[in-house]
Short mmCIF file of C-alpha atoms in Angstrom, two decimals:
data_model
loop_
_atom_site.label_atom_id
_atom_site.label_comp_id
_atom_site.label_asym_id
_atom_site.label_seq_id
_atom_site.Cartn_x
_atom_site.Cartn_y
_atom_site.Cartn_z
CA MET A 1 -56.99 -0.82 -83.41
CA GLN A 2 -57.46 -4.52 -82.92
CA ALA A 3 -60.88 -5.66 -81.76
CA ASP A 4 -59.55 -7.07 -78.48
CA GLU A 5 -57.96 -3.75 -77.62
CA VAL A 6 -61.15 -1.70 -77.72
CA ASP A 7 -62.16 -2.27 -74.16
CA THR A 8 -58.71 -2.60 -72.66
CA ASP A 9 -58.44 -0.78 -69.34
CA TRP A 10 -55.16 0.99 -69.97
CA ALA A 11 -55.25 2.79 -66.61
CA ALA A 12 -55.46 -0.56 -64.81
CA LEU A 13 -52.39 -1.74 -66.74
CA VAL A 14 -50.47 1.37 -65.65
CA SER A 15 -51.48 0.59 -62.03
CA ARG A 16 -50.06 -2.90 -62.41
CA VAL A 17 -46.79 -1.46 -63.71
CA ARG A 18 -46.75 0.88 -60.71
CA ASP A 19 -47.69 -1.59 -58.00
CA HIS A 20 -46.17 -4.83 -59.25
CA GLN A 21 -43.59 -3.85 -61.86
CA ASP A 22 -45.74 -6.06 -64.10
CA LYS A 23 -43.87 -6.61 -67.35
CA ALA A 24 -46.78 -8.30 -69.11
CA ALA A 25 -48.88 -5.20 -68.45
CA PHE A 26 -45.99 -3.06 -69.71
CA ALA A 27 -45.71 -5.16 -72.88
CA ALA A 28 -49.45 -4.64 -73.60
CA LEU A 29 -49.05 -0.89 -73.15
CA PHE A 30 -45.95 -0.95 -75.36
CA ARG A 31 -47.67 -2.83 -78.19
CA HIS A 32 -50.51 -0.37 -78.24
CA PHE A 33 -48.82 2.97 -77.63
CA ALA A 34 -45.28 2.68 -79.04
CA PRO A 35 -46.42 2.43 -82.71
CA ARG A 36 -48.65 5.45 -82.16
CA VAL A 37 -45.87 7.47 -80.58
CA LYS A 38 -43.59 6.51 -83.45
CA ALA A 39 -46.19 7.62 -86.02
CA PHE A 40 -46.75 10.89 -84.12
CA LEU A 41 -43.04 11.67 -84.03
CA MET A 42 -42.58 10.85 -87.74
CA LYS A 43 -45.46 13.16 -88.66
CA SER A 44 -43.71 15.80 -86.58
CA GLY A 45 -40.60 15.50 -88.71
CA ALA A 46 -38.47 12.78 -87.14
CA ASP A 47 -37.00 10.10 -89.39
CA ALA A 48 -37.93 6.47 -88.68
CA ALA A 49 -34.78 5.66 -86.71
CA LEU A 50 -35.06 8.69 -84.43
CA ALA A 51 -38.82 8.15 -83.98
CA GLU A 52 -38.23 4.53 -82.99
CA GLU A 53 -35.55 5.46 -80.49
CA CYS A 54 -37.70 8.24 -78.99
CA ALA A 55 -40.76 5.96 -78.82
CA GLN A 56 -38.63 3.59 -76.71
CA ASP A 57 -37.61 6.51 -74.47
CA VAL A 58 -41.26 7.47 -74.07
CA MET A 59 -42.24 3.95 -73.02
CA ALA A 60 -39.30 3.74 -70.60
CA THR A 61 -40.50 7.04 -69.08
CA LEU A 62 -43.98 5.52 -68.68
CA TRP A 63 -42.39 2.69 -66.70
CA GLN A 64 -40.41 5.07 -64.50
CA LYS A 65 -43.20 7.58 -63.85
CA ALA A 66 -46.16 5.20 -63.52
CA ALA A 67 -46.68 6.39 -59.93
CA LEU A 68 -47.11 9.98 -61.08
CA PHE A 69 -49.94 9.15 -63.48
CA ASP A 70 -53.27 10.36 -62.10
CA PRO A 71 -56.10 8.40 -63.82
CA SER A 72 -58.73 10.77 -62.41
CA ARG A 73 -57.22 13.66 -64.34
CA ALA A 74 -56.04 12.20 -67.66
CA SER A 75 -56.44 9.16 -69.89
CA VAL A 76 -53.38 7.01 -70.49
CA ALA A 77 -53.40 8.15 -74.15
CA THR A 78 -53.26 11.80 -73.04
CA TRP A 79 -50.47 11.08 -70.55
CA VAL A 80 -48.45 9.23 -73.17
CA PHE A 81 -49.05 12.08 -75.59
CA THR A 82 -47.58 14.63 -73.16
CA ILE A 83 -44.47 12.43 -72.62
CA ALA A 84 -44.10 12.10 -76.41
CA ARG A 85 -44.55 15.82 -76.96
CA ASN A 86 -41.89 16.57 -74.33
CA ARG A 87 -39.52 14.06 -75.91
CA ARG A 88 -40.13 15.68 -79.32
CA ILE A 89 -39.20 19.14 -77.95
CA ASP A 90 -36.03 17.72 -76.38
CA ALA A 91 -35.00 15.74 -79.48
CA LEU A 92 -36.05 17.97 -82.38
CA ARG A 93 -35.84 21.44 -81.00
CA LYS A 94 -33.02 20.79 -78.53
CA ALA A 95 -34.57 23.57 -76.47
CA ARG A 96 -34.77 23.64 -72.72
CA ARG A 97 -38.28 22.92 -71.62
CA ALA A 98 -40.01 24.16 -68.51
CA GLU A 99 -42.69 21.96 -66.98
CA PRO A 100 -45.31 23.00 -64.42
CA GLU A 101 -44.54 22.05 -60.86
CA GLU A 102 -46.13 18.74 -59.99
CA LEU A 103 -48.79 19.06 -57.39
CA PRO A 104 -47.03 18.72 -54.03
CA TRP A 105 -48.63 15.34 -53.45
CA GLY A 106 -48.98 12.32 -55.64
CA PRO A 107 -52.21 11.01 -57.10
CA GLU A 108 -54.57 9.41 -54.60
CA PRO A 109 -53.76 5.72 -54.01
CA GLU A 110 -57.45 4.82 -54.50
CA PRO A 111 -59.01 7.40 -56.81
CA ASP A 112 -62.77 7.42 -57.27
CA GLN A 113 -63.54 4.80 -59.94
CA ALA A 114 -66.37 6.73 -61.54
CA GLU A 115 -64.02 9.68 -62.04
CA VAL A 116 -61.32 7.44 -63.41
CA LEU A 117 -63.76 5.97 -65.92
CA GLU A 118 -64.88 9.47 -67.00
CA ALA A 119 -61.29 10.57 -67.54
CA GLN A 120 -60.40 7.42 -69.47
CA GLN A 121 -63.42 7.91 -71.72
CA ASP A 122 -62.48 11.52 -72.55
CA THR A 123 -60.11 10.33 -75.27
CA GLU A 124 -62.81 8.22 -76.94
CA ARG A 125 -65.35 11.01 -76.80
CA LEU A 126 -62.90 13.57 -78.10
CA GLY A 127 -61.84 11.16 -80.84
CA ALA A 128 -65.46 10.84 -81.93
CA ALA A 129 -65.95 14.62 -81.82
CA LEU A 130 -62.70 15.12 -83.80
CA SER A 131 -63.82 12.79 -86.52
CA GLN A 132 -67.07 14.73 -86.88
CA LEU A 133 -65.40 18.08 -87.32
CA PRO A 134 -65.31 19.65 -90.80
CA GLU A 135 -62.20 18.39 -92.57
CA LYS A 136 -60.59 21.82 -92.70
CA GLN A 137 -60.94 22.38 -88.97
CA ARG A 138 -59.64 18.93 -88.06
CA ALA A 139 -56.63 19.39 -90.34
CA LEU A 140 -55.80 22.65 -88.54
CA ILE A 141 -55.82 20.92 -85.15
CA GLU A 142 -53.64 18.10 -86.45
CA ARG A 143 -51.16 20.55 -88.00
CA ALA A 144 -50.93 22.37 -84.64
CA PHE A 145 -50.08 19.17 -82.78
CA TYR A 146 -47.66 17.97 -85.45
CA GLY A 147 -45.69 21.20 -85.18
CA ASP A 148 -46.76 22.57 -88.59
CA LEU A 149 -48.00 25.86 -87.19
CA SER A 150 -46.16 28.60 -85.34
CA HIS A 151 -47.50 29.50 -81.91
CA SER A 152 -49.14 32.65 -83.25
CA GLU A 153 -50.94 30.65 -85.96
CA ILE A 154 -52.43 28.18 -83.48
CA ALA A 155 -56.12 28.80 -82.84
CA ALA A 156 -57.54 27.85 -79.47
CA GLU A 157 -61.05 27.57 -80.89
CA THR A 158 -61.05 23.86 -81.62
CA GLY A 159 -64.79 23.30 -81.98
CA LEU A 160 -64.41 20.40 -79.51
CA PRO A 161 -66.37 20.02 -76.25
CA LEU A 162 -63.46 20.87 -73.95
CA GLY A 163 -65.49 22.73 -71.31
CA THR A 164 -66.77 19.57 -69.70
CA ILE A 165 -63.29 18.02 -69.55
CA LYS A 166 -61.87 21.16 -68.06
CA SER A 167 -64.61 21.33 -65.41
CA ARG A 168 -64.11 17.71 -64.43
CA ILE A 169 -60.32 18.15 -64.04
CA ARG A 170 -60.87 21.38 -62.12
CA LEU A 171 -63.15 19.57 -59.63
CA ALA A 172 -60.57 16.78 -59.24
CA LEU A 173 -57.86 19.36 -58.50
CA GLU A 174 -60.11 21.12 -55.99
CA ARG A 175 -60.88 17.95 -54.15
CA LEU A 176 -57.18 17.02 -53.99
CA ARG A 177 -56.31 20.42 -52.55
CA GLN A 178 -59.05 20.17 -49.95
CA GLN A 179 -57.77 16.79 -48.85
CA MET A 180 -54.37 18.28 -48.40
CA SER A 181 -55.37 21.20 -46.20
CA MET B 1 -54.15 34.06 -53.22
CA THR B 2 -56.74 34.65 -55.90
CA ILE B 3 -55.47 34.80 -59.44
CA ARG B 4 -57.64 37.03 -61.60
CA HIS B 5 -55.53 37.47 -64.73
CA HIS B 6 -54.97 34.22 -66.58
CA LEU B 7 -53.16 32.88 -69.64
CA THR B 8 -55.06 32.99 -72.93
CA ASP B 9 -56.49 29.76 -74.42
CA GLN B 10 -54.20 30.29 -77.37
CA LEU B 11 -51.09 30.18 -75.19
CA LEU B 12 -52.32 27.07 -73.37
CA MET B 13 -53.16 25.33 -76.66
CA ALA B 14 -49.74 26.22 -78.08
CA TYR B 15 -48.07 24.89 -74.89
CA ALA B 16 -50.10 21.68 -75.21
CA ALA B 17 -48.95 21.32 -78.80
CA GLY B 18 -45.33 21.91 -77.77
CA GLU B 19 -44.97 24.93 -80.03
CA LEU B 20 -44.08 27.80 -77.74
CA PRO B 21 -40.67 29.49 -77.76
CA GLU B 22 -38.69 28.62 -74.66
CA ALA B 23 -39.33 31.90 -72.84
CA PHE B 24 -43.12 31.61 -73.28
CA ASN B 25 -42.95 27.99 -72.25
CA LEU B 26 -41.31 29.17 -69.04
CA VAL B 27 -44.02 31.68 -68.12
CA VAL B 28 -46.81 29.19 -68.91
CA ALA B 29 -45.20 26.50 -66.74
CA THR B 30 -44.65 29.06 -63.95
CA HIS B 31 -48.24 30.34 -64.03
CA VAL B 32 -49.78 26.85 -64.26
CA SER B 33 -47.72 25.88 -61.21
CA LEU B 34 -49.81 28.39 -59.22
CA CYS B 35 -53.14 28.29 -61.08
CA ASP B 36 -55.50 25.30 -61.03
CA GLU B 37 -57.85 26.99 -63.48
CA CYS B 38 -55.19 27.11 -66.20
CA ARG B 39 -53.80 23.72 -65.18
CA ALA B 40 -57.21 22.21 -65.90
CA LYS B 41 -57.57 24.07 -69.20
CA LEU B 42 -54.12 22.98 -70.27
CA ALA B 43 -55.02 19.37 -69.42
CA ALA B 44 -58.13 19.67 -71.60
CA PHE B 45 -56.04 20.83 -74.56
CA GLU B 46 -53.58 18.03 -73.92
CA ALA B 47 -56.52 15.60 -74.07
CA VAL B 48 -57.01 16.73 -77.69
CA GLY B 49 -53.43 15.70 -78.35
CA GLY B 50 -54.08 12.34 -76.68
CA ALA B 51 -57.23 11.74 -78.75
CA MET B 52 -55.43 12.71 -81.93
CA MET B 53 -52.48 10.44 -81.28
CA GLU B 54 -54.89 7.59 -80.51
CA MET B 55 -56.57 8.11 -83.93
CA THR B 56 -53.35 8.45 -85.88
CA ASP B 57 -52.27 5.60 -88.14
CA THR B 58 -49.62 3.52 -86.47
CA VAL B 59 -46.06 2.88 -87.68
CA ALA B 60 -44.79 -0.58 -86.70
CA MET B 61 -41.89 -0.73 -84.29
CA SER B 62 -39.01 -3.00 -85.31
CA ASP B 63 -39.26 -6.67 -84.25
CA ASP B 64 -36.80 -6.55 -81.35
CA SER B 65 -37.93 -3.20 -79.94
CA LEU B 66 -40.17 -4.55 -77.18
CA ALA B 67 -37.48 -7.00 -76.00
CA ALA B 68 -34.91 -4.18 -76.05
CA CYS B 69 -37.22 -1.93 -74.03
CA LEU B 70 -37.96 -4.67 -71.49
CA ASP B 71 -34.19 -5.13 -71.04
CA ARG B 72 -33.78 -1.44 -70.60
CA ILE B 73 -36.44 -0.96 -67.91
CA ASP B 74 -35.03 -3.86 -65.96
CA GLY B 75 -32.46 -1.70 -64.28
CA LEU B 76 -34.54 1.46 -64.04
CA SER B 77 -35.85 2.66 -60.74
CA GLN B 78 -39.39 3.97 -60.56
CA ALA B 79 -40.39 7.41 -59.23
CA ASN B 80 -42.19 7.59 -55.94
CA ALA B 81 -45.47 9.49 -55.96
CA ARG B 82 -45.31 10.26 -52.28
CA ARG B 83 -42.93 13.15 -52.47
CA PRO B 84 -42.36 15.33 -49.46
CA LEU B 85 -44.63 18.35 -49.44
CA ARG B 86 -42.83 21.24 -51.01
CA ARG B 87 -44.20 24.69 -50.41
CA ALA B 88 -43.74 26.90 -53.43
CA GLY B 89 -41.31 29.70 -52.66
CA VAL B 90 -41.43 33.07 -54.41
CA PHE B 91 -40.28 31.26 -57.56
CA PRO B 92 -42.30 28.14 -58.50
CA ALA B 93 -40.15 25.14 -59.48
CA PRO B 94 -39.86 25.78 -63.23
CA LEU B 95 -38.54 29.29 -62.66
CA ALA B 96 -36.38 28.27 -59.68
CA ASP B 97 -34.73 25.74 -62.04
CA TYR B 98 -33.68 28.52 -64.40
CA VAL B 99 -32.41 30.81 -61.68
CA GLY B 100 -30.84 28.10 -59.54
CA GLY B 101 -32.90 29.05 -56.51
CA GLY B 102 -35.00 31.95 -55.26
CA PRO B 103 -34.69 35.72 -55.67
CA GLU B 104 -31.48 35.75 -53.64
CA LYS B 105 -29.78 33.80 -56.46
CA VAL B 106 -30.69 36.29 -59.16
CA LYS B 107 -27.80 38.32 -60.65
CA TRP B 108 -29.64 41.66 -60.69
CA ARG B 109 -28.40 44.65 -62.67
CA ALA B 110 -29.55 48.13 -61.77
CA VAL B 111 -31.40 50.00 -64.47
CA GLY B 112 -32.08 53.18 -62.52
CA MET B 113 -34.56 54.48 -59.87
CA GLY B 114 -33.98 51.39 -57.78
CA VAL B 115 -35.36 49.17 -60.51
CA LYS B 116 -33.29 46.10 -61.35
CA GLN B 117 -33.54 43.40 -63.92
CA ALA B 118 -31.90 40.15 -64.91
CA MET B 119 -32.04 38.47 -68.28
CA LEU B 120 -32.66 34.75 -68.23
CA SER B 121 -30.99 32.53 -70.78
CA THR B 122 -33.68 31.17 -73.05
CA GLY B 123 -33.57 29.99 -76.65
CA ARG B 124 -34.25 32.00 -79.78
CA GLY B 125 -37.55 33.56 -80.72
CA ALA B 126 -38.37 35.19 -77.40
CA SER B 127 -36.61 36.53 -74.33
CA ALA B 128 -37.30 36.37 -70.61
CA ARG B 129 -36.17 38.60 -67.80
CA LEU B 130 -36.89 39.15 -64.15
CA LEU B 131 -37.86 42.60 -62.90
CA TYR B 132 -37.32 43.98 -59.40
CA ILE B 133 -39.42 47.09 -58.73
CA PRO B 134 -39.39 48.79 -55.31
CA GLY B 135 -42.76 49.89 -54.00
CA GLY B 136 -43.98 53.13 -55.57
CA GLN B 137 -41.53 52.91 -58.46
CA ALA B 138 -42.58 52.84 -62.08
CA VAL B 139 -41.13 50.46 -64.57
CA PRO B 140 -39.75 52.66 -67.37
CA ASP B 141 -42.61 53.26 -69.80
CA HIS B 142 -42.27 51.00 -72.74
CA GLY B 143 -44.18 50.11 -75.86
CA HIS B 144 -44.20 46.71 -77.45
CA ARG B 145 -43.51 45.51 -80.91
CA GLY B 146 -44.62 41.99 -80.16
CA MET B 147 -46.43 40.29 -77.34
CA GLU B 148 -45.29 40.73 -73.74
CA LEU B 149 -46.44 38.68 -70.81
CA THR B 150 -45.67 39.98 -67.31
CA MET B 151 -46.30 37.62 -64.43
CA VAL B 152 -46.18 38.84 -60.83
CA LEU B 153 -44.26 36.62 -58.42
CA GLN B 154 -44.13 38.88 -55.37
CA GLY B 155 -45.83 42.14 -54.42
CA ALA B 156 -48.18 43.76 -56.93
CA PHE B 157 -48.31 46.44 -59.60
CA ARG B 158 -51.00 48.60 -61.12
CA ASP B 159 -51.20 50.04 -64.56
CA GLU B 160 -53.82 51.88 -66.55
CA THR B 161 -55.88 48.70 -66.84
CA ASP B 162 -55.93 46.99 -63.47
CA ARG B 163 -54.12 45.63 -60.41
CA PHE B 164 -51.86 42.56 -60.77
CA GLY B 165 -50.85 40.44 -57.77
CA ARG B 166 -48.97 37.20 -57.28
CA GLY B 167 -49.75 34.73 -60.06
CA ASP B 168 -51.50 37.27 -62.29
CA VAL B 169 -50.31 37.62 -65.85
CA GLU B 170 -50.65 40.85 -67.78
CA ILE B 171 -50.77 40.36 -71.52
CA ALA B 172 -49.77 43.34 -73.63
CA ASP B 173 -49.56 43.64 -77.38
CA ALA B 174 -48.15 46.08 -79.87
CA SER B 175 -51.04 48.53 -79.47
CA MET B 176 -50.54 49.04 -75.75
CA GLN B 177 -48.60 51.80 -74.02
CA HIS B 178 -48.63 51.30 -70.28
CA THR B 179 -46.92 52.44 -67.13
CA PRO B 180 -46.88 49.78 -64.46
CA ILE B 181 -46.27 51.10 -60.96
CA ALA B 182 -45.37 48.83 -58.07
CA GLU B 183 -47.62 49.05 -55.06
CA ASN B 184 -46.15 50.33 -51.85
CA GLY B 185 -44.95 47.66 -49.50
CA GLU B 186 -43.22 44.56 -50.63
CA VAL B 187 -40.81 44.84 -53.56
CA CYS B 188 -42.58 43.73 -56.73
CA ILE B 189 -40.82 40.91 -58.59
CA CYS B 190 -42.08 39.90 -62.04
CA LEU B 191 -41.18 37.53 -64.81
CA ALA B 192 -41.54 39.29 -68.18
CA VAL B 193 -41.26 37.56 -71.55
CA THR B 194 -41.54 39.06 -74.97
CA ASP B 195 -41.18 37.89 -78.54
CA ALA B 196 -39.77 41.25 -79.68
CA PRO B 197 -37.06 43.56 -78.37
CA LEU B 198 -38.45 46.13 -75.97
CA ARG B 199 -38.67 49.75 -77.02
CA PHE B 200 -38.22 52.12 -74.13
CA ASN B 201 -39.74 55.58 -74.37
CA ALA B 202 -37.86 57.38 -71.64
CA ILE B 203 -34.57 58.92 -72.82
CA ILE B 204 -32.19 57.33 -70.37
CA PRO B 205 -33.42 53.79 -70.66
CA ARG B 206 -33.31 54.17 -74.45
CA LEU B 207 -29.65 55.17 -74.27
CA ALA B 208 -29.02 52.30 -71.95
CA GLN B 209 -30.81 49.79 -74.09
CA PRO B 210 -27.87 48.69 -76.26
CA PHE B 211 -25.82 47.94 -73.12
CA LEU B 212 -28.58 46.00 -71.40
CA GLY B 213 -28.98 43.55 -74.21
CA ILE B 214 -32.71 43.85 -74.59
#
């Protein structure tokens, strides 16, 4: 990661794509995330040409679905990961893929900034926790996400502090539902 | 509606990693549509994927890829977040997509005692079917060779272990012999997926098995 990228507010860039169709913001997102998506897809078994094509698809989806991104529930990295994972299933497995129903309302137009910050920092904190795991355990998590393990071989015990993330997302969902009723 | 029987962490983790067979993917997506608890857990597992991708070494895109992508998005319309409120019917969206609508669109086949079922077309490795069980009726007793998930969409059933209402998922493995009975009242409709062919114990369903394709 380049030094000037460390503190980039990716969620703010996605908002600019959503609100102003800002192509400079999109280009910054592309330069950061496309090479990561490409690497992820190649580690999952795609050749370079297919991975490049799919990374483009993923970034185009980011452009199209910017309004559906909820920065109080996920970091941009996590959102991009889910788009890339879905693209991988479509391209490599050629299986049909069911997705959960979107919540019946979009993200709040002005989400609470403290919550947004928390969600955006999840990725950093998880990254730090991941790098501190024993090598064997981290390798197992990576293999699961790269598609090297069958579903019955995947262990849910990651050794990562996921409880706090889950609770925070749960509260965000609860608040959204209350606002709706 | 209070959901008391949830998906396992392992299933949510495997969904997050994109590694579930299609039929299991369907039941996870259907349950998560109704269950905020599992939706939040799934999002936490997906955050691991996000953190991992962020740490991964990068592979450079070709020189003209950004320009090509900018050209491509030029003509693309963007989704609108403010969608009209859609109340979930008996079938949440992912399941309704497979069936082409609600229960009235299902091509049921009678399997005896008023019980009906319909296989859904899902990829290899696991199968999915819908069950229609009139109140008071038992689903034919069956054992399992693999894992079976049964999610209630309407009505409720009870078996030796507990009561299962809308949104609840019963998870059974090879060691379990059970006899689910639909509660009186509303017809019980369930989505059942398994990664092994079912083995019916009652004589007639066993004879029927080859013709039912399960």
